[in-house]
Short mmCIF file of C-alpha atoms in Angstrom, two decimals:
data_model
loop_
_atom_site.label_atom_id
_atom_site.label_comp_id
_atom_site.label_asym_id
_atom_site.label_seq_id
_atom_site.Cartn_x
_atom_site.Cartn_y
_atom_site.Cartn_z
CA MET A 12 331.03 -38.89 -31.89
CA GLN A 13 330.52 -35.19 -32.67
CA SER A 14 333.15 -35.30 -35.43
CA ASN A 15 331.39 -38.34 -36.89
CA ASP A 16 328.06 -36.50 -36.85
CA ALA A 17 329.68 -33.49 -38.50
CA ALA A 18 331.16 -35.67 -41.24
CA ARG A 19 327.82 -37.39 -41.83
CA ASP A 20 325.99 -34.06 -42.07
CA ALA A 21 328.65 -32.69 -44.41
CA VAL A 22 328.33 -35.67 -46.77
CA LEU A 23 324.54 -35.36 -46.86
CA GLU A 24 324.75 -31.63 -47.55
CA LEU A 25 327.16 -32.35 -50.40
CA PHE A 26 324.75 -34.75 -52.09
CA GLN A 27 321.80 -32.46 -51.46
CA ARG A 28 323.65 -29.65 -53.24
CA GLU A 29 324.49 -32.02 -56.10
CA PRO A 30 321.56 -34.49 -56.02
CA SER A 31 322.38 -36.19 -59.32
CA SER A 32 326.00 -36.86 -58.31
CA ARG A 33 327.49 -40.34 -58.27
CA LEU A 34 330.71 -39.97 -56.33
CA THR A 35 333.52 -42.24 -55.23
CA PHE A 36 334.82 -42.04 -51.68
CA ARG A 37 337.85 -40.09 -52.89
CA GLN A 38 335.64 -37.61 -54.74
CA ILE A 39 333.50 -37.13 -51.63
CA ALA A 40 336.61 -36.42 -49.55
CA SER A 41 337.99 -33.94 -52.11
CA LYS A 42 334.73 -31.98 -52.29
CA LEU A 43 334.33 -31.57 -48.53
CA GLU A 44 335.78 -28.60 -46.75
CA GLY A 45 338.06 -29.21 -43.79
CA VAL A 46 339.41 -32.47 -42.40
CA HIS A 47 337.04 -35.34 -41.55
CA PRO A 48 338.98 -38.24 -39.98
CA ASP A 49 335.73 -40.17 -39.43
CA LEU A 50 334.59 -39.87 -43.05
CA GLY A 51 334.70 -43.62 -43.68
CA ALA A 52 332.51 -44.38 -40.67
CA ALA A 53 330.15 -41.54 -41.63
CA VAL A 54 329.64 -42.90 -45.15
CA GLU A 55 329.07 -46.40 -43.76
CA GLN A 56 326.41 -45.09 -41.37
CA LEU A 57 324.66 -43.28 -44.21
CA LEU A 58 324.63 -46.51 -46.22
CA GLN A 59 323.25 -48.53 -43.31
CA SER A 60 320.48 -45.99 -42.67
CA GLY A 61 319.54 -45.85 -46.36
CA GLN A 62 320.42 -42.18 -46.79
CA LEU A 63 323.10 -43.08 -49.36
CA TRP A 64 323.16 -46.01 -51.75
CA PRO A 65 325.82 -47.84 -53.80
CA ALA A 66 325.61 -46.68 -57.42
CA GLY A 67 328.11 -49.12 -58.96
CA ASP A 68 331.81 -48.72 -59.76
CA ARG A 69 332.46 -47.90 -56.08
CA ARG A 70 330.30 -44.80 -56.34
CA TYR A 71 327.55 -43.54 -54.06
CA ALA A 72 324.35 -41.61 -54.73
CA LEU A 73 321.12 -40.50 -53.13
CA PRO A 74 318.66 -43.44 -53.18
CA SER A 75 315.96 -41.30 -54.80
CA GLU A 76 318.24 -40.73 -57.80
CA LEU A 77 318.42 -44.51 -58.28
CA GLY A 78 314.67 -45.11 -58.02
CA ILE A 79 314.93 -46.36 -54.43
CA SER A 80 312.64 -45.19 -51.64
CA ALA A 81 312.44 -45.77 -47.90
CA GLY A 82 309.13 -46.79 -46.37
CA THR A 83 307.26 -49.21 -44.14
CA ILE A 84 306.18 -52.40 -45.85
CA VAL A 85 302.69 -53.82 -45.41
CA ILE A 86 302.60 -57.58 -45.98
CA ARG A 87 299.52 -59.61 -46.95
CA ALA A 88 298.81 -63.21 -45.96
CA ASN A 89 300.02 -64.44 -49.39
CA GLY A 90 303.45 -62.85 -48.83
CA SER A 91 303.00 -59.94 -51.24
CA GLY A 92 302.79 -56.37 -50.02
CA PHE A 93 303.37 -52.72 -50.74
CA VAL A 94 305.48 -49.79 -49.60
CA LYS A 95 304.19 -46.22 -49.40
CA SER A 96 306.75 -43.44 -49.59
CA SER A 97 306.35 -39.71 -50.33
CA GLY A 98 302.93 -40.17 -51.90
CA GLU A 99 304.03 -43.11 -54.04
CA ARG A 100 303.06 -46.76 -53.76
CA ILE A 101 305.38 -49.61 -54.70
CA ASP A 102 303.74 -53.04 -55.00
CA ILE A 103 305.98 -55.94 -53.94
CA ASP A 104 305.53 -59.55 -55.09
CA ALA A 105 306.16 -62.25 -52.48
CA ARG A 106 309.33 -63.33 -54.28
CA ASN A 107 310.66 -59.76 -54.10
CA ALA A 108 309.98 -59.16 -50.39
CA SER A 109 313.58 -60.22 -49.57
CA GLY A 110 312.76 -61.58 -46.13
CA SER A 111 311.06 -58.42 -44.90
CA LEU A 112 308.22 -58.76 -42.40
CA ASP A 113 305.08 -56.70 -42.00
CA GLY A 114 305.93 -53.30 -40.50
CA ASP A 115 309.66 -53.36 -41.32
CA LEU A 116 311.31 -50.18 -42.56
CA VAL A 117 312.73 -51.10 -45.97
CA MET A 118 314.45 -49.69 -49.02
CA ALA A 119 312.38 -50.51 -52.11
CA ARG A 120 313.48 -50.15 -55.73
CA LYS A 121 311.01 -49.26 -58.48
CA LEU A 122 311.06 -51.79 -61.32
CA GLY A 123 308.33 -50.35 -63.52
CA SER A 124 305.13 -48.32 -63.63
CA LEU A 125 301.63 -49.59 -62.89
CA PRO A 126 298.28 -47.98 -63.79
CA GLY A 127 297.61 -44.92 -61.67
CA GLU A 128 299.67 -41.91 -60.72
CA GLY A 129 302.61 -42.69 -58.44
CA HIS A 130 302.00 -46.45 -58.65
CA TYR A 131 304.90 -48.83 -59.31
CA ARG A 132 305.98 -52.43 -59.03
CA GLY A 133 309.23 -53.07 -57.25
CA LYS A 134 311.38 -55.11 -54.92
CA VAL A 135 312.81 -54.76 -51.44
CA GLU A 136 316.54 -54.07 -51.61
CA SER A 137 317.21 -54.20 -47.87
CA VAL A 138 315.64 -53.97 -44.44
CA ILE A 139 316.72 -50.85 -42.57
CA LYS A 140 314.90 -51.50 -39.29
CA ARG A 141 312.99 -54.52 -38.02
CA SER A 142 309.52 -53.90 -36.61
CA ARG A 143 309.40 -56.83 -34.20
CA GLN A 144 311.68 -58.74 -31.87
CA GLY A 145 309.46 -61.69 -31.14
CA VAL A 146 306.48 -63.71 -32.29
CA SER A 147 303.61 -65.61 -30.68
CA GLY A 148 302.42 -68.81 -32.29
CA ILE A 149 301.66 -72.51 -32.13
CA ALA A 150 304.62 -74.82 -31.54
CA ARG A 151 304.60 -78.13 -33.37
CA LYS A 152 306.95 -80.87 -34.42
CA LYS A 153 308.06 -81.15 -38.05
CA GLY A 154 310.16 -84.25 -38.42
CA ARG A 155 312.77 -84.15 -35.68
CA ASN A 156 312.62 -80.39 -35.29
CA TRP A 157 310.22 -77.84 -33.87
CA VAL A 158 308.58 -75.01 -35.82
CA ILE A 159 306.31 -72.15 -34.82
CA ASP A 160 303.27 -71.05 -36.82
CA PRO A 161 302.63 -67.39 -35.89
CA VAL A 162 299.16 -66.32 -34.78
CA ASN A 163 299.55 -63.28 -37.04
CA PRO A 164 298.45 -64.54 -40.49
CA VAL A 165 300.75 -62.19 -42.44
CA LEU A 166 303.90 -63.67 -40.90
CA PRO A 167 305.65 -66.66 -42.53
CA ARG A 168 304.65 -70.18 -41.51
CA GLU A 169 306.90 -72.88 -40.10
CA ILE A 170 309.61 -70.68 -38.62
CA PRO A 171 312.30 -73.01 -37.20
CA LEU A 172 311.93 -73.02 -33.41
CA ARG A 173 315.07 -73.70 -31.43
CA THR A 174 314.61 -75.16 -27.97
CA VAL A 175 316.93 -76.23 -25.17
CA PRO A 176 316.46 -79.30 -22.92
CA ASP A 177 315.09 -77.15 -20.08
CA ASN A 178 312.31 -75.86 -22.35
CA ASP A 179 310.09 -78.93 -22.47
CA ILE A 180 307.08 -77.93 -24.58
CA LYS A 181 304.21 -79.99 -25.89
CA GLN A 182 302.82 -80.22 -29.39
CA GLY A 183 300.21 -77.56 -30.14
CA ARG A 184 301.09 -75.23 -27.27
CA LEU A 185 300.84 -71.47 -27.64
CA VAL A 186 304.34 -70.03 -27.15
CA PHE A 187 306.33 -66.83 -27.50
CA ALA A 188 309.75 -66.82 -29.16
CA LEU A 189 312.43 -64.25 -29.95
CA LEU A 190 313.23 -63.87 -33.64
CA ASP A 191 316.77 -64.35 -34.93
CA TYR A 192 317.53 -62.52 -38.18
CA SER A 193 321.26 -63.30 -38.24
CA GLY A 194 321.14 -66.39 -40.45
CA LYS A 195 320.15 -66.93 -44.07
CA ARG A 196 316.75 -68.10 -42.88
CA LEU A 197 314.55 -66.58 -40.20
CA ALA A 198 314.59 -68.59 -36.96
CA ALA A 199 313.19 -68.23 -33.45
CA ASP A 200 314.35 -69.05 -29.92
CA LEU A 201 311.70 -70.28 -27.50
CA LYS A 202 311.16 -67.76 -24.73
CA LYS A 203 307.94 -68.71 -22.95
CA ASP A 204 305.23 -71.37 -22.95
CA LEU A 205 301.99 -69.35 -22.77
CA GLY A 206 299.60 -72.27 -22.41
CA SER A 207 296.78 -73.90 -24.32
CA PRO A 208 295.43 -72.07 -27.41
CA SER A 209 291.94 -72.56 -25.93
CA SER A 210 292.88 -70.54 -22.83
CA PRO A 211 291.64 -66.90 -22.94
CA GLU A 212 294.52 -65.87 -20.66
CA ALA A 213 297.09 -67.48 -22.97
CA LEU A 214 295.51 -65.82 -26.02
CA ILE A 215 295.58 -62.39 -24.35
CA ASP A 216 299.22 -62.90 -23.35
CA SER A 217 300.07 -63.93 -26.93
CA VAL A 218 298.57 -60.71 -28.34
CA VAL A 219 300.33 -58.57 -25.73
CA LEU A 220 303.74 -60.12 -26.41
CA ASP A 221 303.24 -60.28 -30.18
CA HIS A 222 302.75 -56.50 -30.25
CA GLY A 223 305.94 -55.88 -28.29
CA PHE A 224 304.41 -55.18 -24.89
CA HIS A 225 305.54 -56.73 -21.61
CA ASP A 226 303.32 -59.24 -19.85
CA GLU A 227 304.77 -58.36 -16.44
CA PHE A 228 305.16 -55.01 -14.70
CA PRO A 229 308.58 -53.84 -13.43
CA GLU A 230 309.23 -54.46 -9.74
CA ASN A 231 309.55 -50.75 -8.89
CA LEU A 232 306.19 -50.03 -10.56
CA LEU A 233 304.47 -52.80 -8.60
CA LYS A 234 305.97 -51.46 -5.38
CA ASN A 235 304.76 -47.95 -6.19
CA ALA A 236 301.25 -49.29 -6.91
CA GLU A 237 301.20 -51.13 -3.58
CA GLU A 238 302.19 -47.95 -1.74
CA LEU A 239 299.44 -45.96 -3.45
CA ALA A 240 296.89 -48.70 -2.78
CA SER A 241 297.73 -48.66 0.93
CA GLN A 242 296.81 -44.99 1.22
CA PRO A 243 293.29 -44.11 2.45
CA TRP A 244 290.80 -43.82 -0.42
CA THR A 245 288.82 -40.57 -0.67
CA LEU A 246 286.26 -38.96 -2.97
CA GLU A 247 288.04 -35.63 -2.74
CA GLY A 248 288.81 -34.31 -6.21
CA ARG A 249 286.69 -37.05 -7.83
CA GLU A 250 283.21 -37.17 -9.33
CA ASP A 251 281.13 -40.15 -8.21
CA PHE A 252 279.57 -42.08 -11.14
CA ARG A 253 278.87 -45.31 -9.25
CA ASP A 254 275.12 -44.92 -9.74
CA LEU A 255 275.49 -44.51 -13.52
CA PHE A 256 274.27 -47.55 -15.48
CA THR A 257 276.97 -48.78 -17.89
CA ILE A 258 277.51 -51.71 -20.26
CA THR A 259 280.94 -53.16 -21.05
CA ILE A 260 282.11 -55.83 -23.48
CA ASP A 261 285.35 -56.34 -21.55
CA PRO A 262 285.72 -59.64 -19.68
CA VAL A 263 284.88 -58.94 -16.03
#
């Protein structure tokens, strides 16, 4: 692992010394000092992380030299969005979002300038890191199959929802599903039936899960809380504000 890290760092340093270079794998190897048996894996990792980019003719270059920037994409309800990176803004049409979802870390290529300094139009070349693992939404039948319409309006509609016989859900239920990015089209696997969309508890659970939080506490944490709750309560070290008039908008 250490040799792989050393090879990766050495390749990056090489391109940083020669930022305009477009090098083949053989040229990279010849320019590096010492022996790097993990060079192939190191270059592949740099490509996957977006720190290097294919430049054509089996050559590699820094993404910035090819007009490509890394950044988090913000998606609108109509499917379009934008990426901000190093003080620049790249506007992305819905057709050029390349399957990216709101909050994903992406590599975006500039396609042309727009009015305003540092403002461009562009397209998403690839998704480096996904921002979410699951989605909350309304389950409904479409033909013979199930789909989920996310509660988050910037996420795509009618995501195919895969169920198994044990997961017997009803039309219009609020559910949580795990997203599957492995296929050509985004899909989801039913994880939990949250309840009726008119239920405040189900709505709260849907928001919690949709933002990547857990709706249940770990067993060891619950046990620790029970132990603390069983201890005698005292005012020592506390300031008593029970007589202070307060107003809350939280459901109580």
